[in-house]
Amino acid sequence: MPQTINVLFLAAEAEPFVKVGGLGDVAGSLPHFLRKLSNAEIKFDVRLVLPQHSVIKVEAPKPAGIYSIPRGGAEIGVEAVESTLGGLPVYFINGDPIRASGSVYSSNNKLDAEKYVFFSLAALELPRHLDWTPDILHCNDWHTALAAYGNLVKRWEDKKNRIASIVTIHNLPFLGPDVKEILEAYGVPLANTDLPDWARVMPMPLGLWASDAIVAVSPTYAEEILHEEFGCGLQEFFRNRTETLRGILNGLDTASFDPHTDSALAANFTAETLALRSKNKTALQERVGLPVNADIPLLGMVSRMDPQKGVDIALKGLRLLKKHNWQLVLLGAGNPKLETMAKKLQEALPDRVRVETRFDAKLARQIYAGSDIFLMPSRYEPCGLSQMIAMRYGSVPLVRAVGGLHDTVTDSETGFVFVDAKVKSFNDALRRALEILPSHARWEVMQTAGMAQDFGWQASAQKYAELYKKLAQETHETYQKPIEAPKRKIREERIDLEPTEGENG
Ligand code: GLC
């Protein structure tokens, strides 16, 4: 019998059920790749849990449990159904707080707070109704981080509970709303933590504090959050947790993102048939109505319109580089101010700029395959997937040296990298790129270097698997010994002790 590690994987979104951003890509792929690592010695029984958002239509749902969780004097009903996707069991949790909010993420903090506290606590109860006990509870971002906190509270109440928890940070600035009153209503005590006061009532900090391991989605982001610029006020806390904090770079679904087989492209190609790629540039220029000309550098951008992504830096920079020859196709929706700013550039330079403010997965792929240079001037970027797709599709990325961009793009080898989040630095890098682009041989060396990189999930999933094994082993050992390991004891005591000054976690 192989050793089995049971993993309950919690996320607010996952492809193909529902996707808003990069979290949906990761939660849609990683569980499958983890299951695939099972072999004769070890089996990873990973199961995904999602809120049953109103946009989700579950195919062939099987009842998985009807239960309730106490809130105030009442009970809130939970309905859980099960479905499978390519062998992966997927559970959908529903209940009034989930039905009350029409969208995946609401602009109403109160609705979101109720929804995700409910989801996290209900998901934590789910295994009891499945006759299946997780060894690992894997939470992602603030929406599900409270499950890690709830798990620690349970462990504190029931010493037999040996479920280890991981919180993966995909986007730290989203710490979640103040949930003090909601937690109180659910009877979940608020611990005295070594978190800053303001953070003690927020889902992400509480989950991070309670978790046995913290993962950032790239090694550089794991290092950046130790400092004020990226730490969102939690840098001190992270510095006290460097032993349990690590960075694991996200992978890419290389079967889906493959220029050799992608049906969205005008012409499929590989590094060996790179000459065919130019057909995609022509097709893209035609599709968006820009002058069709192979010699005009075509810049591509596929991005949420968000200050995080530095869209404004690129737009301002390009306005200043009017004398250079270039075209821009920008696909992305979000912040209305940024959308307007982009539209204004299009109005000012109608024969060079096309802005499409919507989601369009097919056009996105055509931009990766048809652009010469892919722009990603992010202010911060925990991992970033677009730069990896761009490289795989032969578009040379121009990125800021932050987070996962720093870990995946090498200046002058696979792309162009600039350091300061300033228009001038962006423009210096773009000028460098525009100078090299006409020397086709040199450009091709960069394109093929990018295309040769391995961005598959295999390596990342392996790192998560190692972490699962380590945590499962540690919690098992702790369970064997009546006296608990010092690290865990310190954390559990924190629940009823005020932290002493200068104490490390
Ligand atoms: C968030 C981050 C992005 C990361 C993604 C998946 O969207 O902004 O950098 O790639 O999560 O982890």
mmCIF file of N, CA, C and O in Angstrom, residues 261-301:
data_model
loop_
_atom_site.group_PDB
_atom_site.id
_atom_site.type_symbol
_atom_site.label_atom_id
_atom_site.label_comp_id
_atom_site.label_asym_id
_atom_site.label_seq_id
_atom_site.Cartn_x
_atom_site.Cartn_y
_atom_site.Cartn_z
ATOM 1 N N THR A 261 0.071 23.892 -31.141
ATOM 2 C CA THR A 261 -1.259 23.283 -31.281
ATOM 3 C C THR A 261 -2.412 24.263 -31.024
ATOM 4 O O THR A 261 -3.569 23.916 -31.221
ATOM 5 N N ASP A 262 -2.110 25.458 -30.575
ATOM 6 C CA ASP A 262 -3.146 26.427 -30.173
ATOM 7 C C ASP A 262 -4.068 26.764 -31.357
ATOM 8 O O ASP A 262 -3.639 27.359 -32.351
ATOM 9 N N SER A 263 -5.336 26.406 -31.213
ATOM 10 C CA SER A 263 -6.259 26.592 -32.347
ATOM 11 C C SER A 263 -6.687 28.050 -32.518
ATOM 12 O O SER A 263 -7.343 28.390 -33.501
ATOM 13 N N ALA A 264 -6.325 28.916 -31.563
ATOM 14 C CA ALA A 264 -6.687 30.333 -31.700
ATOM 15 C C ALA A 264 -5.761 31.064 -32.676
ATOM 16 O O ALA A 264 -6.048 32.181 -33.096
ATOM 17 N N LEU A 265 -4.651 30.436 -33.033
ATOM 18 C CA LEU A 265 -3.646 31.144 -33.835
ATOM 19 C C LEU A 265 -3.896 31.011 -35.337
ATOM 20 O O LEU A 265 -4.410 29.992 -35.806
ATOM 21 N N ALA A 266 -3.475 32.042 -36.078
ATOM 22 C CA ALA A 266 -3.587 31.992 -37.537
ATOM 23 C C ALA A 266 -2.618 30.960 -38.086
ATOM 24 O O ALA A 266 -2.906 30.292 -39.085
ATOM 25 N N ALA A 267 -1.451 30.821 -37.457
ATOM 26 C CA ALA A 267 -0.472 29.828 -37.895
ATOM 27 C C ALA A 267 0.217 29.247 -36.671
ATOM 28 O O ALA A 267 0.677 29.987 -35.806
ATOM 29 N N ASN A 268 0.273 27.922 -36.609
ATOM 30 C CA ASN A 268 0.988 27.280 -35.502
ATOM 31 C C ASN A 268 2.470 27.233 -35.838
ATOM 32 O O ASN A 268 2.855 27.212 -37.005
ATOM 33 N N PHE A 269 3.285 27.241 -34.799
ATOM 34 C CA PHE A 269 4.735 27.248 -35.033
ATOM 35 C C PHE A 269 5.460 26.683 -33.820
ATOM 36 O O PHE A 269 4.868 26.536 -32.734
ATOM 37 N N THR A 270 6.745 26.394 -34.023
ATOM 38 C CA THR A 270 7.616 25.966 -32.922
ATOM 39 C C THR A 270 8.898 26.787 -33.053
ATOM 40 O O THR A 270 9.023 27.597 -33.982
ATOM 41 N N ALA A 271 9.856 26.556 -32.165
ATOM 42 C CA ALA A 271 11.132 27.269 -32.263
ATOM 43 C C ALA A 271 11.828 26.918 -33.581
ATOM 44 O O ALA A 271 12.576 27.726 -34.136
ATOM 45 N N GLU A 272 11.554 25.713 -34.092
ATOM 46 C CA GLU A 272 12.199 25.285 -35.354
ATOM 47 C C GLU A 272 11.530 25.904 -36.576
ATOM 48 O O GLU A 272 12.134 26.006 -37.625
ATOM 49 N N THR A 273 10.256 26.285 -36.419
ATOM 50 C CA THR A 273 9.547 26.858 -37.576
ATOM 51 C C THR A 273 9.125 28.291 -37.265
ATOM 52 O O THR A 273 8.013 28.718 -37.580
ATOM 53 N N LEU A 274 10.050 29.034 -36.668
ATOM 54 C CA LEU A 274 9.752 30.379 -36.177
ATOM 55 C C LEU A 274 9.315 31.338 -37.294
ATOM 56 O O LEU A 274 8.572 32.286 -37.048
ATOM 57 N N ALA A 275 9.775 31.056 -38.522
ATOM 58 C CA ALA A 275 9.435 31.943 -39.640
ATOM 59 C C ALA A 275 7.914 32.011 -39.830
ATOM 60 O O ALA A 275 7.381 33.045 -40.252
ATOM 61 N N LEU A 276 7.215 30.934 -39.477
ATOM 62 C CA LEU A 276 5.750 30.904 -39.641
ATOM 63 C C LEU A 276 5.051 31.898 -38.716
ATOM 64 O O LEU A 276 3.905 32.287 -38.934
ATOM 65 N N ARG A 277 5.772 32.281 -37.672
ATOM 66 C CA ARG A 277 5.172 33.138 -36.647
ATOM 67 C C ARG A 277 4.678 34.474 -37.222
ATOM 68 O O ARG A 277 3.696 35.043 -36.751
ATOM 69 N N SER A 278 5.363 34.978 -38.265
ATOM 70 C CA SER A 278 5.018 36.296 -38.809
ATOM 71 C C SER A 278 3.568 36.348 -39.304
ATOM 72 O O SER A 278 2.944 37.416 -39.347
ATOM 73 N N LYS A 279 3.021 35.187 -39.682
ATOM 74 C CA LYS A 279 1.614 35.161 -40.118
ATOM 75 C C LYS A 279 0.687 35.601 -38.992
ATOM 76 O O LYS A 279 -0.378 36.169 -39.237
ATOM 77 N N ASN A 280 1.095 35.315 -37.767
ATOM 78 C CA ASN A 280 0.269 35.713 -36.615
ATOM 79 C C ASN A 280 0.320 37.223 -36.405
ATOM 80 O O ASN A 280 -0.654 37.819 -35.958
ATOM 81 N N LYS A 281 1.473 37.812 -36.723
ATOM 82 C CA LYS A 281 1.579 39.274 -36.600
ATOM 83 C C LYS A 281 0.650 39.940 -37.621
ATOM 84 O O LYS A 281 -0.138 40.825 -37.280
ATOM 85 N N THR A 282 0.719 39.465 -38.852
ATOM 86 C CA THR A 282 -0.153 40.005 -39.901
ATOM 87 C C THR A 282 -1.624 39.846 -39.501
ATOM 88 O O THR A 282 -2.419 40.791 -39.594
ATOM 89 N N ALA A 283 -1.972 38.655 -39.040
ATOM 90 C CA ALA A 283 -3.370 38.379 -38.682
ATOM 91 C C ALA A 283 -3.832 39.287 -37.540
ATOM 92 O O ALA A 283 -4.966 39.769 -37.536
ATOM 93 N N LEU A 284 -2.940 39.544 -36.602
ATOM 94 C CA LEU A 284 -3.306 40.401 -35.468
ATOM 95 C C LEU A 284 -3.498 41.847 -35.933
ATOM 96 O O LEU A 284 -4.482 42.501 -35.560
ATOM 97 N N GLN A 285 -2.584 42.323 -36.748
ATOM 98 C CA GLN A 285 -2.727 43.688 -37.275
ATOM 99 C C GLN A 285 -4.046 43.815 -38.044
ATOM 100 O O GLN A 285 -4.781 44.789 -37.888
ATOM 101 N N GLU A 286 -4.355 42.797 -38.841
ATOM 102 C CA GLU A 286 -5.618 42.820 -39.597
ATOM 103 C C GLU A 286 -6.815 42.806 -38.655
ATOM 104 O O GLU A 286 -7.745 43.589 -38.795
ATOM 105 N N ARG A 287 -6.767 41.899 -37.689
ATOM 106 C CA ARG A 287 -7.930 41.727 -36.807
ATOM 107 C C ARG A 287 -8.278 43.008 -36.055
ATOM 108 O O ARG A 287 -9.451 43.353 -35.917
ATOM 109 N N VAL A 288 -7.247 43.710 -35.553
ATOM 110 C CA VAL A 288 -7.549 44.906 -34.754
ATOM 111 C C VAL A 288 -7.586 46.171 -35.606
ATOM 112 O O VAL A 288 -7.865 47.258 -35.108
ATOM 113 N N GLY A 289 -7.281 46.036 -36.898
ATOM 114 C CA GLY A 289 -7.392 47.180 -37.801
ATOM 115 C C GLY A 289 -6.232 48.150 -37.718
ATOM 116 O O GLY A 289 -6.413 49.369 -37.870
ATOM 117 N N LEU A 290 -5.040 47.628 -37.499
ATOM 118 C CA LEU A 290 -3.847 48.475 -37.546
ATOM 119 C C LEU A 290 -3.186 48.277 -38.910
ATOM 120 O O LEU A 290 -3.400 47.244 -39.555
ATOM 121 N N PRO A 291 -2.391 49.266 -39.387
ATOM 122 C CA PRO A 291 -1.699 49.075 -40.663
ATOM 123 C C PRO A 291 -0.900 47.760 -40.657
ATOM 124 O O PRO A 291 -0.203 47.474 -39.695
ATOM 125 N N VAL A 292 -1.089 46.979 -41.723
ATOM 126 C CA VAL A 292 -0.394 45.689 -41.793
ATOM 127 C C VAL A 292 0.998 45.925 -42.348
ATOM 128 O O VAL A 292 1.169 46.338 -43.496
ATOM 129 N N ASN A 293 1.991 45.711 -41.492
ATOM 130 C CA ASN A 293 3.366 45.947 -41.905
ATOM 131 C C ASN A 293 4.283 45.141 -40.989
ATOM 132 O O ASN A 293 4.323 45.375 -39.776
ATOM 133 N N ALA A 294 5.014 44.208 -41.593
ATOM 134 C CA ALA A 294 5.866 43.310 -40.802
ATOM 135 C C ALA A 294 7.001 44.060 -40.121
ATOM 136 O O ALA A 294 7.538 43.606 -39.110
ATOM 137 N N ASP A 295 7.367 45.210 -40.679
ATOM 138 C CA ASP A 295 8.544 45.919 -40.142
ATOM 139 C C ASP A 295 8.240 46.840 -38.973
ATOM 140 O O ASP A 295 9.152 47.340 -38.319
ATOM 141 N N ILE A 296 6.959 47.118 -38.715
ATOM 142 C CA ILE A 296 6.653 47.985 -37.564
ATOM 143 C C ILE A 296 6.634 47.139 -36.294
ATOM 144 O O ILE A 296 5.884 46.164 -36.214
ATOM 145 N N PRO A 297 7.463 47.497 -35.304
ATOM 146 C CA PRO A 297 7.454 46.724 -34.057
ATOM 147 C C PRO A 297 6.064 46.731 -33.431
ATOM 148 O O PRO A 297 5.463 47.788 -33.239
ATOM 149 N N LEU A 298 5.568 45.541 -33.126
ATOM 150 C CA LEU A 298 4.226 45.415 -32.555
ATOM 151 C C LEU A 298 4.345 45.066 -31.063
ATOM 152 O O LEU A 298 4.880 44.015 -30.711
ATOM 153 N N LEU A 299 3.859 45.974 -30.224
ATOM 154 C CA LEU A 299 3.918 45.766 -28.784
ATOM 155 C C LEU A 299 2.598 45.184 -28.312
ATOM 156 O O LEU A 299 1.531 45.625 -28.746
ATOM 157 N N GLY A 300 2.665 44.209 -27.426
ATOM 158 C CA GLY A 300 1.443 43.583 -26.918
ATOM 159 C C GLY A 300 1.339 43.728 -25.417
ATOM 160 O O GLY A 300 2.347 43.815 -24.701
ATOM 161 N N MET A 301 0.101 43.802 -24.935
ATOM 162 C CA MET A 301 -0.139 43.849 -23.498
ATOM 163 C C MET A 301 -1.454 43.140 -23.224
ATOM 164 O O MET A 301 -2.460 43.432 -23.874
#
